[in-house]
Coordinates of C-alpha atoms in Angstrom, one line a residue:
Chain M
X10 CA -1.6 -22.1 -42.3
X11 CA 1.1 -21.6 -44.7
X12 CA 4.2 -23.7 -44.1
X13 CA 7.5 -22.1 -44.1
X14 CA 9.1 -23.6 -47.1
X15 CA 5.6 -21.9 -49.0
X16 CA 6.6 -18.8 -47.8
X17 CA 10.4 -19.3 -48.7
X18 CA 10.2 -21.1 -52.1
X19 CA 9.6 -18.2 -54.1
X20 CA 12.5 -16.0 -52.0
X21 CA 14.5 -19.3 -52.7
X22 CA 14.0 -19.1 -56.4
X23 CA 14.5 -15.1 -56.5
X24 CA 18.0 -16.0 -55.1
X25 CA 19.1 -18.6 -57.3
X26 CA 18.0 -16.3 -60.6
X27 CA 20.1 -13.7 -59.1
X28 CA 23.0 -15.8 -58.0
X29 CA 23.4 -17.2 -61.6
X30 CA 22.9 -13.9 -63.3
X31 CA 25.7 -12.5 -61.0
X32 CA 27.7 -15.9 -62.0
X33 CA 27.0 -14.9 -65.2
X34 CA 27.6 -11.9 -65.4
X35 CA 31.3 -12.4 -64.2
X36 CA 32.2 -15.6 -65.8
X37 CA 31.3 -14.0 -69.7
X38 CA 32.6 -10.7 -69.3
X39 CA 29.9 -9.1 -71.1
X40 CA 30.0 -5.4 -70.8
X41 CA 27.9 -3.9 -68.1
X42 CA 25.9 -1.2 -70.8
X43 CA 24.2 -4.3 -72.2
X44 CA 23.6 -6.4 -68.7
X45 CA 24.9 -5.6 -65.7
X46 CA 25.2 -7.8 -62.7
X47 CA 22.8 -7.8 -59.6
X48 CA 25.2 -6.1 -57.8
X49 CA 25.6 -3.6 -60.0
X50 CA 22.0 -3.0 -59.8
X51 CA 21.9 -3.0 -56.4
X52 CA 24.8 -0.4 -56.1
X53 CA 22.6 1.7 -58.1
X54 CA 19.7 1.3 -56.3
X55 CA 21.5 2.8 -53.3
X56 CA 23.1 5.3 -55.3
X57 CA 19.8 6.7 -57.1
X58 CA 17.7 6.0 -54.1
X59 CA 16.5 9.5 -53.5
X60 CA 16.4 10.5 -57.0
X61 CA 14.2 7.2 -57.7
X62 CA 12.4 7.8 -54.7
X63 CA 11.2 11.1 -55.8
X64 CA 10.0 9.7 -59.1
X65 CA 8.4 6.9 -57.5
X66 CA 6.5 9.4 -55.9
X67 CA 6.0 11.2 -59.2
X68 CA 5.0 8.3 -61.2
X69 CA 2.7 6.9 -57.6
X70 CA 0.7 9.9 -57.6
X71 CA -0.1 10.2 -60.9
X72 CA -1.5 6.4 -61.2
X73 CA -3.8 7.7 -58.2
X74 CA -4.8 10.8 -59.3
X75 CA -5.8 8.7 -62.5
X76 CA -7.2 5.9 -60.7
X77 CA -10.0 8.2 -58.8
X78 CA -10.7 10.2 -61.8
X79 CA -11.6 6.8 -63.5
X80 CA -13.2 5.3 -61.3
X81 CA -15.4 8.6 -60.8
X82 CA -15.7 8.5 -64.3
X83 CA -16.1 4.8 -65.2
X84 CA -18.3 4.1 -61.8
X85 CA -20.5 7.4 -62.3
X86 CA -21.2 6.0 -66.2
X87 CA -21.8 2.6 -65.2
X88 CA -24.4 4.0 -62.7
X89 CA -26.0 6.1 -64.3
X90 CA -25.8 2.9 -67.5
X91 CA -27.9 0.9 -64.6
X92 CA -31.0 3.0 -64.3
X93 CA -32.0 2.5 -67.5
X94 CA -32.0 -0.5 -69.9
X95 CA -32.0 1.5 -73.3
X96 CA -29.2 3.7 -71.9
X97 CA -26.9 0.2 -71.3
X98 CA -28.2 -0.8 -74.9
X99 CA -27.1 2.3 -76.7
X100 CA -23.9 2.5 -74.4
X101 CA -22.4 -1.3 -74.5
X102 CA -21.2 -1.3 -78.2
X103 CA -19.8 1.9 -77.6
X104 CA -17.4 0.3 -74.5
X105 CA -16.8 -1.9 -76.3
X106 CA -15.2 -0.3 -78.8
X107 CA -13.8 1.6 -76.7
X108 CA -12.0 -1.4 -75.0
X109 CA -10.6 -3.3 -78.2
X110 CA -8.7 0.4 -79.4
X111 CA -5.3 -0.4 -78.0
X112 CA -5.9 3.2 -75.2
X113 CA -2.1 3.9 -75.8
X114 CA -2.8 4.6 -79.0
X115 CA -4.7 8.0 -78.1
X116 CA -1.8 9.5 -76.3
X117 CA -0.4 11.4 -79.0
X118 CA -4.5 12.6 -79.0
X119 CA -4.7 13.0 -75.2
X120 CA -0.9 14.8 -75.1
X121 CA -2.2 17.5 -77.7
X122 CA -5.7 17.9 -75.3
X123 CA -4.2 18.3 -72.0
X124 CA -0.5 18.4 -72.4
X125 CA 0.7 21.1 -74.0
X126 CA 1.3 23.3 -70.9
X127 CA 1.1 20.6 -68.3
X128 CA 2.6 17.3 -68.7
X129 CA 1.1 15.6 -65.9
X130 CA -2.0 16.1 -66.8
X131 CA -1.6 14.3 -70.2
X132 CA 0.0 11.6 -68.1
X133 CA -2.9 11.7 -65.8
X134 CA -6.1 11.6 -68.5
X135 CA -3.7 8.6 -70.2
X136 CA -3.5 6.6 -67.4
X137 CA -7.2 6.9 -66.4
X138 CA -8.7 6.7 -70.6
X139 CA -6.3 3.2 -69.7
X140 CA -8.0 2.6 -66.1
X141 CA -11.4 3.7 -67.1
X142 CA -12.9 0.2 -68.8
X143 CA -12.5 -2.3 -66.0
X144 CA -14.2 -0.1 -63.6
X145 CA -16.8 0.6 -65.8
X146 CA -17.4 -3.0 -66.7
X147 CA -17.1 -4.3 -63.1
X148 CA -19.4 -1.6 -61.4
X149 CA -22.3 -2.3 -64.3
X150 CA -21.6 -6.1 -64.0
X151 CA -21.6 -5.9 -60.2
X152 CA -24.8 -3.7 -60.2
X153 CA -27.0 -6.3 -63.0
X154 CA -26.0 -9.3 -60.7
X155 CA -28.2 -9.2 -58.0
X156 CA -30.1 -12.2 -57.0
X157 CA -33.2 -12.4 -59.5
X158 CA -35.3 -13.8 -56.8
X159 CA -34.3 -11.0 -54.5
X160 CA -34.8 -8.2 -57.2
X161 CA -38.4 -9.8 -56.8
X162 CA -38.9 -9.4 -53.1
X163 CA -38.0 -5.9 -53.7
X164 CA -40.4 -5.8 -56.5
X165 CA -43.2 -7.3 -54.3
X166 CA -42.4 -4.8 -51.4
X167 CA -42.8 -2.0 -53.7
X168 CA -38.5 -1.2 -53.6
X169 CA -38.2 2.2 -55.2
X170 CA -35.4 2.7 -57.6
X171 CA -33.2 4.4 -55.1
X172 CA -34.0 1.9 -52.9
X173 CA -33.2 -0.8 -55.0
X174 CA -29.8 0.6 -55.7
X175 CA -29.1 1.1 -52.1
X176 CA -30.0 -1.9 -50.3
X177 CA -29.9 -4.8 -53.2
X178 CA -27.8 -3.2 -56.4
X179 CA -24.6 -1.1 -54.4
X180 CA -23.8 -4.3 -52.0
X181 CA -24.1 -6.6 -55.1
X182 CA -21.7 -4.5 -56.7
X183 CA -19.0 -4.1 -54.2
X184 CA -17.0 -7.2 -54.8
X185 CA -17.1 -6.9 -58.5
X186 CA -16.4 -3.5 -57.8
X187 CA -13.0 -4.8 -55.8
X188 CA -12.0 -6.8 -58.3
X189 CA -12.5 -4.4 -61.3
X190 CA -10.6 -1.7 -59.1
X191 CA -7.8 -4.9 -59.0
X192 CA -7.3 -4.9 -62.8
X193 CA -7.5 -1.1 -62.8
X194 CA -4.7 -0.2 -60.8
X195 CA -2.2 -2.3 -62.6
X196 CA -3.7 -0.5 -65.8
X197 CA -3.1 2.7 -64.4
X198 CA 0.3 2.2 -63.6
X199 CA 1.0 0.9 -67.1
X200 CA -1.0 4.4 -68.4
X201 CA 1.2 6.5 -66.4
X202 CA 4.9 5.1 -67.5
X203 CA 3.4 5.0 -71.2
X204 CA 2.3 8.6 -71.2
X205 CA 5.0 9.8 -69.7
X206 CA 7.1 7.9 -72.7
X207 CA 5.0 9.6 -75.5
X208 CA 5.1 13.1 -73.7
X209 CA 8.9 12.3 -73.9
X210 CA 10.1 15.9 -72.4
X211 CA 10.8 15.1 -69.0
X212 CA 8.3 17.6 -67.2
X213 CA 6.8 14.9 -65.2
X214 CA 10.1 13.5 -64.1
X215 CA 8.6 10.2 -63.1
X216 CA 10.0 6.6 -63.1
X217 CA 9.3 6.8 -66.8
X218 CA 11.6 9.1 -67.5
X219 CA 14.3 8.1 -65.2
X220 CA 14.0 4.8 -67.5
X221 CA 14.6 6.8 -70.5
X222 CA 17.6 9.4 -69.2
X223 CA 19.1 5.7 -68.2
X224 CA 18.6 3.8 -71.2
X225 CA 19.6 7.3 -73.1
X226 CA 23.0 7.1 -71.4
X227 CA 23.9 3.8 -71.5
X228 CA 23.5 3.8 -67.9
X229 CA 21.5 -0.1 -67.5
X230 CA 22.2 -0.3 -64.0
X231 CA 20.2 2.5 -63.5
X232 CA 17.7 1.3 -65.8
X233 CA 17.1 -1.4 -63.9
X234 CA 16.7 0.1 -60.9
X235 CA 13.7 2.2 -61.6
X236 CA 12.1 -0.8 -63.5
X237 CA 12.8 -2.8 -59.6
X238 CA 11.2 0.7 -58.4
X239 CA 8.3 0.2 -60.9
X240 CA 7.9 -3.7 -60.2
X241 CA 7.9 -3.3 -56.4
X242 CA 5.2 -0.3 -56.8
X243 CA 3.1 -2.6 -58.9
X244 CA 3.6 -5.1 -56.5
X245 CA 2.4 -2.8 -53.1
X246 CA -0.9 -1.6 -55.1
X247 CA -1.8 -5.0 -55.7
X248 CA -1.5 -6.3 -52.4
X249 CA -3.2 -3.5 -51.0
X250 CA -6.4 -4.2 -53.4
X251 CA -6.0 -7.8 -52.2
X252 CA -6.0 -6.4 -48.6
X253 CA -9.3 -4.6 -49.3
X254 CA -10.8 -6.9 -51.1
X255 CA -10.1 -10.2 -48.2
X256 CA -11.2 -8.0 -44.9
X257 CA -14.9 -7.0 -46.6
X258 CA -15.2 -10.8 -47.9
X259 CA -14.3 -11.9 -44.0
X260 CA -16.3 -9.1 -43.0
X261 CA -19.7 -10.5 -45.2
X262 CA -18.2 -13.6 -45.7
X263 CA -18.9 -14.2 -49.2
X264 CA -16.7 -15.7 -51.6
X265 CA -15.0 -13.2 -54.0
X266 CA -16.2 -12.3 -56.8
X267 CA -14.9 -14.7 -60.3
X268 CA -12.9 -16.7 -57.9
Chain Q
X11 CA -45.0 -3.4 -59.1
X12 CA -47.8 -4.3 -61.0
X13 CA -51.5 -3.5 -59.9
X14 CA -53.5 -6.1 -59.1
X15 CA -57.4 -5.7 -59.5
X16 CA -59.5 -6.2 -56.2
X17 CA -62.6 -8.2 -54.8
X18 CA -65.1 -5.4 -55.2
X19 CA -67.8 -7.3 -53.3
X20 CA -67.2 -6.7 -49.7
X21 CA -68.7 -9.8 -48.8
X22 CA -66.2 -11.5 -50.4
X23 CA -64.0 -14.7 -48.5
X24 CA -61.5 -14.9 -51.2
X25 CA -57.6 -14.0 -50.1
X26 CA -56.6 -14.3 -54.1
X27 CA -58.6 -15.9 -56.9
X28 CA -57.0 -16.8 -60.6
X29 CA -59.8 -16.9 -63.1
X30 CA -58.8 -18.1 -66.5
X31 CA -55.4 -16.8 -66.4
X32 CA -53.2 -17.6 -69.3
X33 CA -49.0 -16.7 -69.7
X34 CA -47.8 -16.7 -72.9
X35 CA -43.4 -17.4 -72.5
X36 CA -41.4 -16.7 -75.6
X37 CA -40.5 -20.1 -77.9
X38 CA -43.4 -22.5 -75.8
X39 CA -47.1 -23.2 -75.5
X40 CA -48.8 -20.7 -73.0
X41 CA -49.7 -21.8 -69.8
X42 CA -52.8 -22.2 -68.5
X43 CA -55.4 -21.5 -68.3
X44 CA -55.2 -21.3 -64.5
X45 CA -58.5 -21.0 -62.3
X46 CA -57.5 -21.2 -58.8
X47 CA -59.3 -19.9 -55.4
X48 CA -57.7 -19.4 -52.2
X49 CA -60.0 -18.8 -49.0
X50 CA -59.2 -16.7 -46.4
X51 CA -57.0 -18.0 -44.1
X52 CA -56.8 -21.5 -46.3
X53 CA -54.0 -24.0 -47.1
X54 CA -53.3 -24.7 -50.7
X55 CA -50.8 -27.0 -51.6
X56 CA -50.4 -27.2 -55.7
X57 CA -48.5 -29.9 -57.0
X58 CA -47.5 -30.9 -60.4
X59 CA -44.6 -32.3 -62.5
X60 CA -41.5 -29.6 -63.6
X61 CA -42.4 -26.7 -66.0
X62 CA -46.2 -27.0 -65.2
X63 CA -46.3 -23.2 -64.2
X64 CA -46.3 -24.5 -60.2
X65 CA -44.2 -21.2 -59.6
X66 CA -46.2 -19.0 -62.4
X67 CA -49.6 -19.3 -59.8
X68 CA -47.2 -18.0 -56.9
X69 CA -45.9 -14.9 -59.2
X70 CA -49.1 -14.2 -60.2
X71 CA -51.2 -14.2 -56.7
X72 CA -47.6 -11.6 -55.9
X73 CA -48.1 -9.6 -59.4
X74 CA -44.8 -10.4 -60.4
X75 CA -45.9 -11.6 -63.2
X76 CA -48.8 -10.7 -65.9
X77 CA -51.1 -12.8 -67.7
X78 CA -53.9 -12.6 -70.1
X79 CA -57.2 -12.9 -68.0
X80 CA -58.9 -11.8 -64.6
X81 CA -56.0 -11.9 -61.5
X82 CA -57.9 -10.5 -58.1
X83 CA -57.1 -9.9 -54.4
X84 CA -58.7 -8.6 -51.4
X85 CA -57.5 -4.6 -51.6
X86 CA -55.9 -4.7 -47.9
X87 CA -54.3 -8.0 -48.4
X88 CA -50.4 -8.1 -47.6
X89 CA -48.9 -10.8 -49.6
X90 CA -45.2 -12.3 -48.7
X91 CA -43.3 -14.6 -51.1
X92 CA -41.0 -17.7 -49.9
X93 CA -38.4 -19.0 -52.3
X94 CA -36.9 -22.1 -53.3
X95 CA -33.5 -20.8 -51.7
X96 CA -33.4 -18.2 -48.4
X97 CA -32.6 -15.8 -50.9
X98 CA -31.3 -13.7 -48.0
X99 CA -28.8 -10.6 -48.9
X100 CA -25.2 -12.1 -48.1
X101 CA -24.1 -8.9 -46.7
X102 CA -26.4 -8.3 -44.4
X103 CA -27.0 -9.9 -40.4
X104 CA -30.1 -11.7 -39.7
X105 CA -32.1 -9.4 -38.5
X106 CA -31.3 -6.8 -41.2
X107 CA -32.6 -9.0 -43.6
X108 CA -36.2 -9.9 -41.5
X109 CA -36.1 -6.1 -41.3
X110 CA -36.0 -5.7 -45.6
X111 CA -39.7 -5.3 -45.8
X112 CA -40.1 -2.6 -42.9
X113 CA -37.3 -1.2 -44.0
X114 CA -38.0 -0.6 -47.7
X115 CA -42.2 0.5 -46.2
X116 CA -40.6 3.4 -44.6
X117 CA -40.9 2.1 -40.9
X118 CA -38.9 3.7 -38.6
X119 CA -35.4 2.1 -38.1
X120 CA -36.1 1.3 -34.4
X121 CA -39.6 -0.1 -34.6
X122 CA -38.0 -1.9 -37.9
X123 CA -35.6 -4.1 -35.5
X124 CA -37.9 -4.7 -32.5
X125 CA -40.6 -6.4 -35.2
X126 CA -38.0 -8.0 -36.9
X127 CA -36.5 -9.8 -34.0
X128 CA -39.6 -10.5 -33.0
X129 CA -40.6 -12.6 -36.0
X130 CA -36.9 -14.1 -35.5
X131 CA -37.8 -15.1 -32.1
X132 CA -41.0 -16.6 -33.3
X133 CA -39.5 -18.9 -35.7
X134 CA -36.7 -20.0 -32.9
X135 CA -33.9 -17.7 -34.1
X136 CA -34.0 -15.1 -31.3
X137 CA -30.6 -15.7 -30.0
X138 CA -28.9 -15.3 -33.9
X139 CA -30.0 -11.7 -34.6
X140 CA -26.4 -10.5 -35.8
X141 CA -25.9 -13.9 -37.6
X142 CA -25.0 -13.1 -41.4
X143 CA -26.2 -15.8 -44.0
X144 CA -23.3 -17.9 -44.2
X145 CA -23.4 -18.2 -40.6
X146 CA -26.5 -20.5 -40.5
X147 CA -27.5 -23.8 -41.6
X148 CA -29.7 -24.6 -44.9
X149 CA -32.8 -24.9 -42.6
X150 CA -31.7 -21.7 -40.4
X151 CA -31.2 -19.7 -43.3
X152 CA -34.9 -20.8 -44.2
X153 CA -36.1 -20.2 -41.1
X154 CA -34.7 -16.3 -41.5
X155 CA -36.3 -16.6 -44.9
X156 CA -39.7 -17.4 -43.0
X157 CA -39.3 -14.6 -40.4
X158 CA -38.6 -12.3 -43.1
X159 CA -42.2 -13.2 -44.9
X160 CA -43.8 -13.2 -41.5
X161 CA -42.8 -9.7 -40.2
X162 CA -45.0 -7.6 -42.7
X163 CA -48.1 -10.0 -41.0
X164 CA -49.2 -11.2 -44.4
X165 CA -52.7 -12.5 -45.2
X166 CA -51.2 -14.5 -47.7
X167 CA -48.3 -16.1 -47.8
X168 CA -46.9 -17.9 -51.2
X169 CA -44.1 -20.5 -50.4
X170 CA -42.6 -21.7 -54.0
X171 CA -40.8 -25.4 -53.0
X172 CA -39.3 -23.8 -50.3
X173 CA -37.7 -26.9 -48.3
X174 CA -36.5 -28.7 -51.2
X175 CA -33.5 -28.3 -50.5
X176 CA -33.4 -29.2 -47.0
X177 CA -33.0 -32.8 -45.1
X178 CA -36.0 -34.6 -44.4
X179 CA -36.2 -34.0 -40.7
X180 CA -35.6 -30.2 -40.9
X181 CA -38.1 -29.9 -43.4
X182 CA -40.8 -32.5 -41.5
X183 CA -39.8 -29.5 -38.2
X184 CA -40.4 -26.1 -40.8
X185 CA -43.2 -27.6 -41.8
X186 CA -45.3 -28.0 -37.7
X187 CA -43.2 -24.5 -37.1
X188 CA -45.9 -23.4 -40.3
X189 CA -48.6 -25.1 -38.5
X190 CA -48.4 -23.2 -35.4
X191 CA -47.2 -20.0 -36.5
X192 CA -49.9 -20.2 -38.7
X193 CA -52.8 -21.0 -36.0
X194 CA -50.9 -18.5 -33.7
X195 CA -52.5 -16.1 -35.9
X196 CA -55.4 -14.1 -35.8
X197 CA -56.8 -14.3 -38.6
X198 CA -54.9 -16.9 -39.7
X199 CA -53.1 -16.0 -43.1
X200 CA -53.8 -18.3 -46.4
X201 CA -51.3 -20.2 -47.0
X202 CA -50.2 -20.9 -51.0
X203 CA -47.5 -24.2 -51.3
X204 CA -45.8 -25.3 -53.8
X205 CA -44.1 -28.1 -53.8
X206 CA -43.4 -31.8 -55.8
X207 CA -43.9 -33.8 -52.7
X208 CA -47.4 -35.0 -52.7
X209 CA -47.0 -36.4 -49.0
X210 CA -45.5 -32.8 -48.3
X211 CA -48.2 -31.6 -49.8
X212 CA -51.0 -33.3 -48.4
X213 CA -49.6 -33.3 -45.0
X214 CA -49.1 -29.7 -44.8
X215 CA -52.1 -28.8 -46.7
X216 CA -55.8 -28.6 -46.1
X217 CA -56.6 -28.9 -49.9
X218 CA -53.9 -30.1 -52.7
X219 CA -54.4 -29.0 -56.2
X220 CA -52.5 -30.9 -59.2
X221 CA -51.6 -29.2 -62.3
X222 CA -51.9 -30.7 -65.5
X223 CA -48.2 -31.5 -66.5
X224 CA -48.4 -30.0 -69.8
X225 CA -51.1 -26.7 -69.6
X226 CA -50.4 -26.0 -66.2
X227 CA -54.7 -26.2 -66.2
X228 CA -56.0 -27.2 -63.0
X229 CA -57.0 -30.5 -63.4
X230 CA -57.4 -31.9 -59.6
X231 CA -58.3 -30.9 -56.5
X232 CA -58.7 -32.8 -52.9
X233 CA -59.2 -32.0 -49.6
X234 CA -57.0 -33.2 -46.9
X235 CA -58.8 -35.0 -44.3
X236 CA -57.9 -34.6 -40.8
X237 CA -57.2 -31.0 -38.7
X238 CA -54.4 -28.5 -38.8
X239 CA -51.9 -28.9 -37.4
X240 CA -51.6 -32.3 -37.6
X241 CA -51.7 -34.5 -34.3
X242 CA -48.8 -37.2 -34.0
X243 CA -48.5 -40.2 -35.6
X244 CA -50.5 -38.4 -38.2
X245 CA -48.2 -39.7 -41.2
X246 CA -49.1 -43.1 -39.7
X247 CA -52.7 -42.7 -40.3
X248 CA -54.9 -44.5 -43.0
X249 CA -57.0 -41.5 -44.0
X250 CA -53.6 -39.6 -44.2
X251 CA -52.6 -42.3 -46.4
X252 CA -55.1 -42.8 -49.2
X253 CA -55.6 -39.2 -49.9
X254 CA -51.9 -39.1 -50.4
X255 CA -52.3 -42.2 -53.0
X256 CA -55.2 -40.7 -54.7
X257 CA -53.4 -36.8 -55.3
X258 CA -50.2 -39.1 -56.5
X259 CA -52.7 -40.9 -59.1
X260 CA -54.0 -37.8 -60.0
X261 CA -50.1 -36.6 -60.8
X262 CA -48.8 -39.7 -62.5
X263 CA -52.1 -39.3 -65.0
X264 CA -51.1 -36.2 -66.0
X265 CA -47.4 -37.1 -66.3
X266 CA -48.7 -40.4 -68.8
X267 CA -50.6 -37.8 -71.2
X268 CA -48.0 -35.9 -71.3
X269 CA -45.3 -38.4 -72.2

């Protein structure tokens, strides 16, 4: 049971930030193109709200589109990785060199693939190339950290590999799974306003660019609106992982997975 | 799984039989060589300090393991294997986990659960079908563990330390719950224990076989007096008493040569 002053300390603190930014803010003059006060921002939130909104959505549906494609991609590998132990062998280094090139740095590579004639797409295979490793790497860990003792009771009932995957490997997985799709999502967020910065042209009109017209112009008030838009988006797909992850472990009751 | 060779004599009263069996581990002397009987429908307890290849018998009788030398069971014989821990899939309720084995042979879904909650009923679970893992006690989750053996009506049955983790008392009740699921059958399965308790093992056992500390050789091995399952007061009887001194000389020798 949380008590309320848990639940109101960090509102609290979120408050007093604000209240001595806006303080500030007025007290020092400084001009409002370099930092304007909260309730500067806020007007501007109201003002751009539709405008942001519809980026949001932009921006939103792009970090999904790339979250599926890499987790089709990422999972599927790390699947297929499983079955065989010379495959994982011969495919590990690779990963992992995969995972220690900063991802950002293909865009301009990724942009002239996909983006030439559509935008969002670039933004798309960028944001999932960003998303791809921790999926990979949870769904292979999750899937090689059965029970040894119970990866012999299948071996001494005979378990085919299908079997084995189904009933042992798959529900091994899942919380790993969980928590890779965890990292993922803040990855593919990050992927999205990043590609969208590189493709620079304003196609995609997502928050990205909204952040650039507004810095562009001068306009920080409205620069720091779409970064609230961005934060609070961030925020919603985290939770919602959280959510998922917390009602399977009460449904199975195990204890999630590295924690 | 690995294919055992059979008893080709049909005449033949042997569950399992070890003959000369050596395992060679990476970085350590090889174990063995183990020669080691068990009769049908016979109790076996084998005893011996840590690292003596106590659990390396078990794997071997299952064919989990390979070794250098002749490994033989009866062709029809249906072996079940009993961990140190429940080793029972987290995700899963009770009775899906007695089920594994029926489940993973093919057997039809419905005749899967009947048996299964039979065997869950035999071993005084049969009101905590849809309990998952976490639900149940150390010993309950054993007791699932035992059901789960039990369903595939195995002629032998290897049980590797499988109530050392458990209280005294609940492991003193698993222990006449073996007894008379054990003479509840017909025939009566052979019964392979591992343990490090030589009153455990001389109590629960009709014969009690110690392992030479070092080799893993067979170096001892003494009948139990007395009838199975034991009457009461049993513990409190001489005969009861002496073997259990004389299998415990038999250990600490083979402890002294090897330290």
């Amino acid at each position: 049971m949380k008590r309320p002053i848990d639940i109101a300390a960090p509102w609290l603190l979120l408050g007093l930030l604000l209240a001595v930014w806006e303080t500030a803010c007025r007290l020092s003059h400084v001009p409002p193109y370099f930092l304007p006060p909260p309730s500067a921002v806020a007007a501007a939130l109201v003002e751009t709200a539709p405008v942001l909104a519809a980026s949001a959505a932009v921006t939103f549906g792009m970090a999904l589109q790339a979250l599926v494609v890499a987790f089709i991609v990422g999972g599927g590998l790390a699947l297929l990785v499983s079955l065989s132990r010379p495959v994982e062998t011969a495919v590990r280094p690779l990963a992992v060199a995969l995972q220690v090139t900063p991802v950002v740095a293909i865009a301009p590579l990724v942009l002239i693939w996909f983006g030439l004639d559509h935008a969002d797409r670039a933004v798309v295979a960028l944001a999932a190339a960003v998303a791809v490793f921790p999926l990979f790497s949870g769904v292979l860990t999750g899937l090689n950290s059965a029970d040894p003792d119970l990866e012999r009771l299948f071996d001494l009932y005979g378990a085919s590999p299908l079997q084995r995957l189904r009933h042992l490997r798959l529900p091994t997985a899942l919380p790993f799974v969980l928590e890779g799709l965890r990292v993922a999502v803040g990855l593919a967020v990050i992927g999205a306003v990043v590609a969208e910065f590189v493709s620079g042209s304003g196609a995609t009109q997502g928050l990205a660019w909204r952040l650039l017209e507004a810095g562009n112009r001068l306009r920080t008030a409205d620069l720091l609106a779409a970064l609230t838009w961005l934060t609070v988006m961030g925020l919603v797909l985290n939770a919602a992982v959280a959510a998922v992850e917390r009602a399977i472990a009460r449904r199975s009751g195990r204890p999630l997975a590295g924690g | 799984m690995a294919k055992l060779p059979t008893f080709h004599d049909s005449g033949e009263e042997y569950a399992a039989c070890l003959s000369g069996v050596t395992v060679a581990y990476p970085g350590r002397a090889p174990l063995g060589p183990f020669d080691l009987s068990i009769g049908r429908g016979e109790i076996v307890a084998v005893v011996g300090a840590s690292g003596a290849g106590k659990s390396t018998i078990l794997r071997l009788f299952a064919g989990l393991e390979r070794g250098h030398g002749a490994v033989a069971r009866t062709p029809e014989i249906v072996c079940s294997f009993v961990f140190q821990s429940p080793t029972l899939m987290p995700w899963a309720t009770a009775l899906r986990n007695v089920a594994l084995p029926l489940d993973l042979a093919g057997i039809p879904r419905a005749e899967a659960r009947d048996r299964a909650a039979a065997a869950l009923a035999a071993v005084g679970l049969g009101d905590r079908l849809d309990a998952r893992p976490h639900q149940l006690s150390g010993g309950m989750a054993m007791r699932v563990a035992l059901a789960r053996a039990l369903v595939t009506r195995p002629a032998l049955l290897l049980l590797d330390e499988p109530f050392a983790a458990l209280d005294s008392i609940t492991r003193r009740r698993l222990i006449e719950d073996l007894h008379r699921l054990w003479s509840d059958r017909n025939p009566r399965p052979a019964l392979v224990f591992v343990t490090h308790d030589v009153e455990e093992a001389v109590y629960f056992a009709a014969r009690t076989v110690v392992l030479d500390a070092a080799t893993g050789a067979v170096v001892a091995d003494r009948p139990s007096p007395g009838v199975l399952p034991r009457p009461a007061d049993w513990r409190l009887d001489p005969a009861y008493r002496s073997a259990v001194e004389t299998v415990a000389a038999a250990l600490a020798a083979t402890m002294e040569t090897a330290a």
